[in-house]
Structures are given as structure tokens and as C-alpha cells.
Amino acid sequence: MSPGFNWRGVNLIQIAESRSHNGDRLAQYCLSKLDDLLNGIDSFEPIQYVNHSSAGIQWLLLDSSPLRDPKGLVQGILISVHDISSLHTATAVSINRLSSSPISRLLPMCAVCKRIRDNQEDWHSLESYLKNHLQIEFTHDICTECIGQLYPQYASLVERKRGTHGL
């Protein structure tokens, strides 16, 4: 924040707007996703970020979800910030640098199988590379397009579900 920022009576959106005007990419991303939420597009994914203060480093998790009326129309946004510092180790600092801004280095990726080449010239699946280098865990799901191709008998169920959630 700029040194002259007036903290009295401001809300999280006003802080994000101020940070966005100062070039903060995380704030710009959050504002665009919050705008999507208000327009009925639920695409906000929880974001981990680090807060540097005089007390030290604090890891926070920012999450948001739409507040809908009985007809399903978005009436507001619930924004939550949780302190997740106890979940992180000293190596997590590199994760924040990568998650709050675009990856600043190039990763050699096979154009066919999408494996990643490491510094020792070994090839790894994307999942194992990210797990080993960024301590990221994965769950698995099937995207809408693949469900349509692999399980066409269920595609209409997925489309109906997407339609009811405004996705």
C-alpha cells in the first residue's frame, strides 16, 4: 500500500483496488474474479499468498463464493481470509512467488506427452514435477469435454448440473 493510504473505514475491495492501481497482479486477478462472481460466473479458486509484516511472514488463504437469493441470482459475495501459516514450511516461500505471479522461468515440456525436463535432463510427468518442486498435491477429476468423449451417456447430466450452478 502507498504510505498515505487511509485505512479507516475501508473494505477488502477498496484495498484490492488500491493495490491493483499500484500494479499488484494478485489484486488485479482477484478483482476480475470477484467481478465474474457478481456477474454469475463462479470461477474463483482459493488463492494462497504471503503477507510480510513487522511480525514476520504470514501465509493467508483467500477464498470467495457468491451469495445467491432463492432464485439463484447473485446478491453479494462472501470473502474469507484464513491464516494458514501453520501449514507452511520455510520452503513454501518459493511456492508463493510462483503462485502469485507468472512463472518467471521456462520449463522444457515435451510437445507430445507434456512431460517436463529437469536440470538433470530427466523427464517427469507434470504432476510429479510440480509435486517434487512445489510441494503441490493433486486430486483427479474429468473435465466436461473428456466426459463427453469418454462417457457420452453422462454428458447431458453434467451439462444440466452446470446450467443449474450458473457455471
Short mmCIF file of C-alpha atoms in Angstrom, two decimals:
data_model
loop_
_atom_site.label_atom_id
_atom_site.label_comp_id
_atom_site.label_asym_id
_atom_site.label_seq_id
_atom_site.Cartn_x
_atom_site.Cartn_y
_atom_site.Cartn_z
CA MET A 1 0.00 0.00 0.00
CA SER A 2 1.13 3.53 -0.55
CA PRO A 3 2.40 5.24 2.63
CA GLY A 4 -0.52 7.69 2.63
CA PHE A 5 -3.26 5.04 2.33
CA ASN A 6 -6.14 5.83 4.69
CA TRP A 7 -7.12 2.54 6.39
CA ARG A 8 -10.14 3.88 8.31
CA GLY A 9 -13.45 2.52 7.10
CA VAL A 10 -12.09 0.70 4.05
CA ASN A 11 -13.14 -2.77 3.00
CA LEU A 12 -11.24 -5.57 1.30
CA ILE A 13 -12.40 -4.50 -2.18
CA GLN A 14 -11.09 -0.95 -1.65
CA ILE A 15 -7.73 -2.32 -0.51
CA ALA A 16 -7.57 -4.59 -3.58
CA GLU A 17 -8.46 -1.64 -5.85
CA SER A 18 -5.67 0.46 -4.34
CA ARG A 19 -3.17 -2.38 -4.71
CA SER A 20 -4.38 -3.03 -8.25
CA HIS A 21 -3.76 0.59 -9.23
CA ASN A 22 -0.20 0.15 -7.94
CA GLY A 23 0.35 -2.82 -10.29
CA ASP A 24 -0.30 -5.71 -7.85
CA ARG A 25 -1.13 -8.65 -10.14
CA LEU A 26 -2.76 -10.68 -7.37
CA ALA A 27 -5.12 -7.80 -6.59
CA GLN A 28 -5.91 -7.37 -10.30
CA TYR A 29 -6.67 -11.08 -10.62
CA CYS A 30 -8.88 -11.09 -7.51
CA LEU A 31 -10.85 -8.07 -8.68
CA SER A 32 -11.51 -9.65 -12.07
CA LYS A 33 -12.64 -12.91 -10.45
CA LEU A 34 -14.85 -11.05 -7.95
CA ASP A 35 -16.41 -9.18 -10.86
CA ASP A 36 -17.06 -12.55 -12.53
CA LEU A 37 -18.76 -13.77 -9.34
CA LEU A 38 -21.05 -10.75 -9.27
CA ASN A 39 -21.96 -11.48 -12.89
CA GLY A 40 -22.86 -15.10 -12.06
CA ILE A 41 -19.62 -16.73 -13.26
CA ASP A 42 -18.31 -18.87 -10.41
CA SER A 43 -14.65 -19.28 -11.43
CA PHE A 44 -12.88 -18.12 -8.26
CA GLU A 45 -10.30 -20.58 -6.95
CA PRO A 46 -8.83 -20.16 -3.45
CA ILE A 47 -5.55 -18.25 -3.51
CA GLN A 48 -2.61 -18.64 -1.14
CA TYR A 49 -0.45 -15.59 -0.60
CA VAL A 50 2.11 -14.31 1.83
CA ASN A 51 1.81 -11.21 3.96
CA HIS A 52 5.07 -9.64 5.10
CA SER A 53 4.72 -7.59 8.26
CA SER A 54 6.85 -6.40 11.15
CA ALA A 55 5.75 -9.58 12.98
CA GLY A 56 7.15 -11.78 10.21
CA ILE A 57 5.75 -13.84 7.37
CA GLN A 58 2.09 -14.81 7.50
CA TRP A 59 0.51 -17.19 4.96
CA LEU A 60 -3.11 -16.44 4.09
CA LEU A 61 -5.77 -18.22 2.06
CA LEU A 62 -8.23 -16.01 0.22
CA ASP A 63 -11.50 -17.62 -0.82
CA SER A 64 -14.72 -16.26 -2.18
CA SER A 65 -18.15 -17.56 -3.05
CA PRO A 66 -21.34 -15.99 -4.36
CA LEU A 67 -24.31 -15.31 -2.08
CA ARG A 68 -27.42 -16.23 -4.05
CA ASP A 69 -31.06 -15.42 -3.48
CA PRO A 70 -33.71 -18.18 -3.63
CA LYS A 71 -33.94 -17.72 -7.41
CA GLY A 72 -30.19 -18.34 -7.77
CA LEU A 73 -29.27 -14.75 -8.63
CA VAL A 74 -26.05 -13.42 -7.15
CA GLN A 75 -26.81 -10.85 -4.44
CA GLY A 76 -23.35 -10.47 -2.97
CA ILE A 77 -20.01 -12.11 -2.32
CA LEU A 78 -18.69 -13.85 0.78
CA ILE A 79 -14.94 -13.24 1.04
CA SER A 80 -12.90 -15.09 3.63
CA VAL A 81 -9.25 -14.84 4.59
CA HIS A 82 -7.75 -17.63 6.70
CA ASP A 83 -4.35 -17.73 8.37
CA ILE A 84 -2.70 -20.93 7.12
CA SER A 85 0.82 -20.13 8.33
CA SER A 86 0.98 -23.31 10.40
CA LEU A 87 0.54 -25.38 7.22
CA HIS A 88 3.62 -23.97 5.54
CA THR A 89 7.30 -24.68 5.97
CA ALA A 90 10.28 -22.49 5.17
CA THR A 91 10.39 -23.94 1.64
CA ALA A 92 6.91 -22.61 0.91
CA VAL A 93 8.24 -19.13 0.11
CA SER A 94 9.10 -20.28 -3.40
CA ILE A 95 5.54 -21.57 -3.88
CA ASN A 96 4.11 -18.14 -3.13
CA ARG A 97 6.41 -16.46 -5.60
CA LEU A 98 5.19 -18.82 -8.30
CA SER A 99 1.51 -18.77 -7.36
CA SER A 100 1.12 -15.01 -7.01
CA SER A 101 2.85 -14.16 -10.27
CA PRO A 102 3.51 -15.91 -13.57
CA ILE A 103 6.34 -18.44 -13.56
CA SER A 104 9.40 -16.40 -14.41
CA ARG A 105 11.43 -19.23 -15.95
CA LEU A 106 10.84 -21.53 -18.87
CA LEU A 107 10.15 -25.21 -18.24
CA PRO A 108 11.12 -27.53 -21.09
CA MET A 109 7.96 -29.52 -21.90
CA CYS A 110 7.59 -32.31 -24.42
CA ALA A 111 5.24 -31.17 -27.18
CA VAL A 112 3.74 -34.66 -27.42
CA CYS A 113 3.42 -36.20 -23.91
CA LYS A 114 3.68 -32.95 -21.86
CA ARG A 115 6.45 -34.27 -19.59
CA ILE A 116 8.80 -31.72 -18.00
CA ARG A 117 12.61 -31.93 -18.31
CA ASP A 118 14.52 -31.09 -15.13
CA ASN A 119 18.05 -29.69 -14.71
CA GLN A 120 19.48 -33.23 -14.68
CA GLU A 121 17.93 -33.86 -18.14
CA ASP A 122 15.40 -36.35 -16.70
CA TRP A 123 11.78 -36.29 -17.87
CA HIS A 124 8.88 -36.23 -15.37
CA SER A 125 5.11 -36.11 -15.62
CA LEU A 126 3.72 -32.64 -14.98
CA GLU A 127 2.12 -33.86 -11.75
CA SER A 128 5.32 -35.40 -10.36
CA TYR A 129 7.38 -32.36 -11.36
CA LEU A 130 5.06 -29.92 -9.59
CA LYS A 131 4.74 -32.22 -6.56
CA ASN A 132 8.53 -32.54 -6.21
CA HIS A 133 9.43 -28.92 -6.90
CA LEU A 134 6.48 -27.00 -5.45
CA GLN A 135 5.06 -29.47 -2.91
CA ILE A 136 1.70 -29.41 -4.72
CA GLU A 137 -0.70 -32.30 -4.22
CA PHE A 138 -3.20 -33.24 -6.91
CA THR A 139 -6.68 -34.69 -6.97
CA HIS A 140 -8.07 -36.02 -10.19
CA ASP A 141 -11.27 -35.21 -11.99
CA ILE A 142 -12.52 -35.40 -15.57
CA CYS A 143 -13.23 -32.20 -17.46
CA THR A 144 -16.54 -31.66 -19.23
CA GLU A 145 -15.09 -32.23 -22.70
CA CYS A 146 -13.49 -35.55 -21.74
CA ILE A 147 -16.69 -36.74 -20.03
CA GLY A 148 -18.50 -36.00 -23.29
CA GLN A 149 -15.95 -38.03 -25.28
CA LEU A 150 -15.40 -40.91 -22.84
CA TYR A 151 -18.84 -41.17 -21.24
CA PRO A 152 -21.39 -39.64 -23.64
CA GLN A 153 -24.25 -41.22 -21.66
CA TYR A 154 -23.38 -38.88 -18.73
CA ALA A 155 -22.65 -35.72 -20.72
CA SER A 156 -26.23 -34.44 -20.51
CA LEU A 157 -26.20 -34.83 -16.71
CA VAL A 158 -23.04 -32.73 -16.46
CA GLU A 159 -24.49 -30.04 -18.74
CA ARG A 160 -27.67 -29.86 -16.65
CA LYS A 161 -25.63 -29.57 -13.46
CA ARG A 162 -23.50 -26.78 -14.97
CA GLY A 163 -26.64 -24.94 -16.04
CA THR A 164 -28.15 -25.00 -12.52
CA HIS A 165 -24.98 -23.64 -10.92
CA GLY A 166 -24.54 -20.82 -13.42
CA LEU A 167 -21.11 -22.07 -14.49
#
